[in-house]
Tab-separated table of C-alpha atoms in Angstrom:
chain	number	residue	atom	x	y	z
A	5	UNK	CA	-20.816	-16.505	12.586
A	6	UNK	CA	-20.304	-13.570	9.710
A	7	UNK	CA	-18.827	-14.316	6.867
A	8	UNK	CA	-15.573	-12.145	7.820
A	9	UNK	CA	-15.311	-14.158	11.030
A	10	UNK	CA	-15.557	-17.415	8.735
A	11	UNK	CA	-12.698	-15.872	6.280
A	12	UNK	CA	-10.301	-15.241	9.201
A	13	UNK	CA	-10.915	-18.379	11.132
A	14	UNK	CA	-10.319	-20.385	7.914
A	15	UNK	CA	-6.402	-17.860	7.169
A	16	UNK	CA	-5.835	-18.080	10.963
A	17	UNK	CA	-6.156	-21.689	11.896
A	18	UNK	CA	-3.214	-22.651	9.823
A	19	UNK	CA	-0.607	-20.618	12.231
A	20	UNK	CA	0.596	-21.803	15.017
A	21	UNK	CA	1.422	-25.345	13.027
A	22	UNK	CA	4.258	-24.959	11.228
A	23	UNK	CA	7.366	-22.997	12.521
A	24	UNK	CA	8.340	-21.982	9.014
A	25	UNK	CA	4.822	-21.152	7.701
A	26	UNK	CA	4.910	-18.646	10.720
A	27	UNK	CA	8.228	-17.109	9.769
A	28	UNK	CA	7.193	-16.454	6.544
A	29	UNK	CA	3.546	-15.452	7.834
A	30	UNK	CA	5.606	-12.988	10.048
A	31	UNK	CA	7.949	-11.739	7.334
A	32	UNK	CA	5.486	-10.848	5.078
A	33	UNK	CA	2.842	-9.359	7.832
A	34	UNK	CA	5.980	-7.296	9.734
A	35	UNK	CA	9.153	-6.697	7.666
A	36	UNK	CA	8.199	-6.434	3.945
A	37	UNK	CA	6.500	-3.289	4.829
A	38	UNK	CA	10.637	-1.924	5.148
A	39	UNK	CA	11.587	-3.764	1.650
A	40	UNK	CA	8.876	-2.054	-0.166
A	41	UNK	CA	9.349	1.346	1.001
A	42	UNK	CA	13.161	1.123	0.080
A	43	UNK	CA	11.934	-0.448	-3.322
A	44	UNK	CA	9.675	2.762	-3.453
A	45	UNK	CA	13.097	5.165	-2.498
A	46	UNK	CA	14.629	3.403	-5.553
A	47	UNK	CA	11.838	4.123	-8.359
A	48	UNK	CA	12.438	7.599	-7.035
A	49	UNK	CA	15.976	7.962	-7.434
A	50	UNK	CA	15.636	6.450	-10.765
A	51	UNK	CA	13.416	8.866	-12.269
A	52	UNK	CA	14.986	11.484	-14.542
A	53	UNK	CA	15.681	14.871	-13.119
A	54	UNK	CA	15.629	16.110	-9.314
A	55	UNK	CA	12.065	17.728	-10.077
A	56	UNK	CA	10.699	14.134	-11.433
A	57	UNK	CA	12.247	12.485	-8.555
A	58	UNK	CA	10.504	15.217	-5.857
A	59	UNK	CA	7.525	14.771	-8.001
A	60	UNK	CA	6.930	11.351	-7.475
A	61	UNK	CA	8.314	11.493	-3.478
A	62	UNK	CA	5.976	14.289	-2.636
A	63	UNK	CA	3.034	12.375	-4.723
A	64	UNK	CA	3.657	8.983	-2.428
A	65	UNK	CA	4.363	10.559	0.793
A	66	UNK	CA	1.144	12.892	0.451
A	67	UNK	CA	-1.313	10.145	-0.454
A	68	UNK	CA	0.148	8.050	2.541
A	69	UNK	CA	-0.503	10.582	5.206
A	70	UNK	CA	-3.632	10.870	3.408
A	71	UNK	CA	-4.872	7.724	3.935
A	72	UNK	CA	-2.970	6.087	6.567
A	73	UNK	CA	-2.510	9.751	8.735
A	74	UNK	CA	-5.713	10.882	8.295
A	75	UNK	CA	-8.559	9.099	6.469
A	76	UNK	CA	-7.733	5.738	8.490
A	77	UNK	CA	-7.929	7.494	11.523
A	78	UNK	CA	-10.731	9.253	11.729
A	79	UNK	CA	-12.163	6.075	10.558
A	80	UNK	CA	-10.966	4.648	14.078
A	81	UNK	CA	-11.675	7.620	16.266
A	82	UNK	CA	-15.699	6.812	14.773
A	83	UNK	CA	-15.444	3.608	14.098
A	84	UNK	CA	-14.146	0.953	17.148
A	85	UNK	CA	-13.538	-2.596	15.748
A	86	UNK	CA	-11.420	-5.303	17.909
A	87	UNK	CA	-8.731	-7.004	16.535
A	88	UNK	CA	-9.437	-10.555	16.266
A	89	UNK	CA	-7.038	-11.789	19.274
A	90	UNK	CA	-8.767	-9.569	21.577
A	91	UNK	CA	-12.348	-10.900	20.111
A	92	UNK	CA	-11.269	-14.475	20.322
A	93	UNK	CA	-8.656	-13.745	23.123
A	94	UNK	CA	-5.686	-15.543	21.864
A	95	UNK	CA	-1.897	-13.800	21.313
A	96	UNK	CA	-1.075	-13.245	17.624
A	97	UNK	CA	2.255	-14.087	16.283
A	98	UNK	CA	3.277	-10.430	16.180
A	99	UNK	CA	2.138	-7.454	19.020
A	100	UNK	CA	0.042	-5.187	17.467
A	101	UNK	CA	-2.716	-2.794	19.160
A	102	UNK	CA	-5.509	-0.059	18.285
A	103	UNK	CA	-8.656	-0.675	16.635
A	104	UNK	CA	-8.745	-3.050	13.556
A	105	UNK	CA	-10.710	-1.304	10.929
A	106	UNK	CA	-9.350	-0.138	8.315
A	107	UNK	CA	-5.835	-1.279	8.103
A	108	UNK	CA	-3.642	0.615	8.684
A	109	UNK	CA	-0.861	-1.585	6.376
A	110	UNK	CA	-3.333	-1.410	3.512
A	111	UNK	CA	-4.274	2.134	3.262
A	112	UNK	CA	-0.373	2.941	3.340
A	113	UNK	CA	0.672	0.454	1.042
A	114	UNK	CA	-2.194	0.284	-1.768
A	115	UNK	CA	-1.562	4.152	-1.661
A	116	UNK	CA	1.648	3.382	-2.500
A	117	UNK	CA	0.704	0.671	-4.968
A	118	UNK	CA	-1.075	2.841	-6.647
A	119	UNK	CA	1.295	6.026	-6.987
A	120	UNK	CA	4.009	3.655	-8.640
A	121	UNK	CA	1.390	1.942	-11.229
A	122	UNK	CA	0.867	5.506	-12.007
A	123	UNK	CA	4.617	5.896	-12.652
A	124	UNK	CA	5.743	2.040	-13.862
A	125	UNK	CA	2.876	-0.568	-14.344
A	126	UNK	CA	5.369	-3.383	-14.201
A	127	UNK	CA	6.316	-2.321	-10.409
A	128	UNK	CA	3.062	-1.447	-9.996
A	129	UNK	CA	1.637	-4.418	-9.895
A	130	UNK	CA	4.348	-6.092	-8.355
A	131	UNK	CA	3.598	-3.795	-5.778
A	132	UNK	CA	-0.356	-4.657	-5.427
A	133	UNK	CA	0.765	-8.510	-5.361
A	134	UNK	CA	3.204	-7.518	-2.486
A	135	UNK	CA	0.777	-5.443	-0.747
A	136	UNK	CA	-2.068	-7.753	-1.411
A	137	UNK	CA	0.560	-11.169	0.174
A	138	UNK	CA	0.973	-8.490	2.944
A	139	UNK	CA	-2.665	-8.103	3.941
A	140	UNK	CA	-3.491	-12.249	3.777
A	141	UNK	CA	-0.471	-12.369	5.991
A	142	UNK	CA	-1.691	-9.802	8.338
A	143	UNK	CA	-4.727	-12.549	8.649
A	144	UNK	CA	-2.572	-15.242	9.477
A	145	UNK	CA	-0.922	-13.993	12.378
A	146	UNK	CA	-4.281	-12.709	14.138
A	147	UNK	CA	-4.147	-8.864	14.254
A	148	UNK	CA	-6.722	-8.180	11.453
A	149	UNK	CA	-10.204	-9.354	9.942
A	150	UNK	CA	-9.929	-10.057	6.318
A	151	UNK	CA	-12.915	-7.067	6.113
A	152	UNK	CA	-9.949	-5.053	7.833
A	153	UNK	CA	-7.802	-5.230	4.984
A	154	UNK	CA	-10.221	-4.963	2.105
A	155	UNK	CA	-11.329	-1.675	3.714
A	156	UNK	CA	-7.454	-0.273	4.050
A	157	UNK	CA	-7.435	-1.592	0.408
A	158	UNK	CA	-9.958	0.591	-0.827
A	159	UNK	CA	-8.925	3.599	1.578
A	160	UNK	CA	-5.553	3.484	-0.146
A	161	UNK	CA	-6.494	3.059	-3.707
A	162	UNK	CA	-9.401	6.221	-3.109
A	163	UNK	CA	-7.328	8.556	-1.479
A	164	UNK	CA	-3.929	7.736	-4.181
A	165	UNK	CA	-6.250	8.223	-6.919
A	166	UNK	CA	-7.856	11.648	-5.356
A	167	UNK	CA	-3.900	13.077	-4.891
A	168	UNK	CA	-3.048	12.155	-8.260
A	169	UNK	CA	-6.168	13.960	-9.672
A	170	UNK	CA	-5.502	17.072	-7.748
A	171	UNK	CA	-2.008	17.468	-8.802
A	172	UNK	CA	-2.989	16.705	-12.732
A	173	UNK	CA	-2.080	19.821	-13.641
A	174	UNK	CA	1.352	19.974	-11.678
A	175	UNK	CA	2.355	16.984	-13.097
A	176	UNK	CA	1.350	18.002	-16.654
A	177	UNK	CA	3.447	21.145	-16.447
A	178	UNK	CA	6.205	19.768	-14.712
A	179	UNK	CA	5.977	16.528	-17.507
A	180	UNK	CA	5.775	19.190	-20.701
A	181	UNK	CA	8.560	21.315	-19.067
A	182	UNK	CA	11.124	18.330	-19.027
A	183	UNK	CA	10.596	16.562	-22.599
A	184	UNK	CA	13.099	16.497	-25.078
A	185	UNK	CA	13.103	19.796	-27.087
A	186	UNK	CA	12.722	19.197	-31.244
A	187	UNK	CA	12.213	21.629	-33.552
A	188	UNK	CA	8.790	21.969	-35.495
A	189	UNK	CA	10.235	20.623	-38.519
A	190	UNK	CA	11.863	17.679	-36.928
A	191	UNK	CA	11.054	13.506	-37.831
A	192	UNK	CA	7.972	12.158	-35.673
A	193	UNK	CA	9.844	10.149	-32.792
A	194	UNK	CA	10.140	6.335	-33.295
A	195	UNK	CA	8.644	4.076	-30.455
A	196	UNK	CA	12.256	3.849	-29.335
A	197	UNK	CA	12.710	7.599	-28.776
A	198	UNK	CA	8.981	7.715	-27.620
């Protein structure tokens, strides 16, 4: 037995128990995926300016198809990995299908992670913790191997960080374009104003 086999097995046995450790299992595995992305619509509409707010839109949605359209993917048209309740033929707490590696939920979300640390570290993180509950959830109700969502982890977090190189310069010039104007002679701002 591998040591991802041993990992899920361990996550896995615990469902099926407990009718409220499932619902929150299932909560966290299915519908916090739709609390996260309106989170996500909210940071955006809260940014100053309509150009700050496309900005950081077109930044998200870009590294998502990235990883979750395209890199993840291709990674499955290669790569064919069964789920674990086809492997150990059992039915999962939630219907799910396609090949297992990467996941799919980790390369979208860790993208997204990632594009709002750049923007807010606070929700940031709060949205690596989310994503991160997300994935160990995804476990629990039997559609992925834990090596499933450490590799959706990593596909996300490459391919934000790649789009957020690219567009340095965009962002730069859109950044500088928007700050406050002061004249050359004015006071250095205070950490308030800063």
């Amino acid at each position: 037995m591998t040591l991802n086999q041993t990992i899920f097995l361990f996550i896995h046995h615990f469902a099926g128990r407990y009718a409220f450790a499932d619902g929150v299992g299932i909560f966290f595995a299915e519908y916090l995926a739709y609390f996260m992305v309106a989170a996500f619509l909210v940071l955006v509409y809260y940014q100053s300016g309509w150009r700050r707010k496309m900005y950081l839109f077109c930044e998200g949605a870009i590294a998502i198809m990235l990883s979750r359209g395209i890199v993840t993917e291709v990674i499955r048209f290669f790569y064919h990995h069964q789920r674990p309740f086809s492997f150990y033929n059992f039915v999962p707490l939630i219907q799910e299908q396609g090949w297992s590696f990467p996941s799919g939920h980790m390369a979208w979300f860790f993208a997204m992670s990632l594009t709002v640390w750049y923007v807010n570290r606070t929700w940031g993180w709060w949205f690596f913790g989310l994503s991160t509950v997300m994935g160990v959830a995804r476990v629990y109700v039997g559609v992925h191997w834990p090596l499933d969502i450490v590799g959706g982890m990593v596909v996300g977090l490459v391919c934000a960080w790649v789009v957020h190189r690219i567009f340095k310069g965009t962002r730069e010039a859109l950044y500088r374009a928007h700050a406050p104007h002061r004249p050359p002679d004015a006071a250095p701002l205070s950490a308030r104003e800063a």
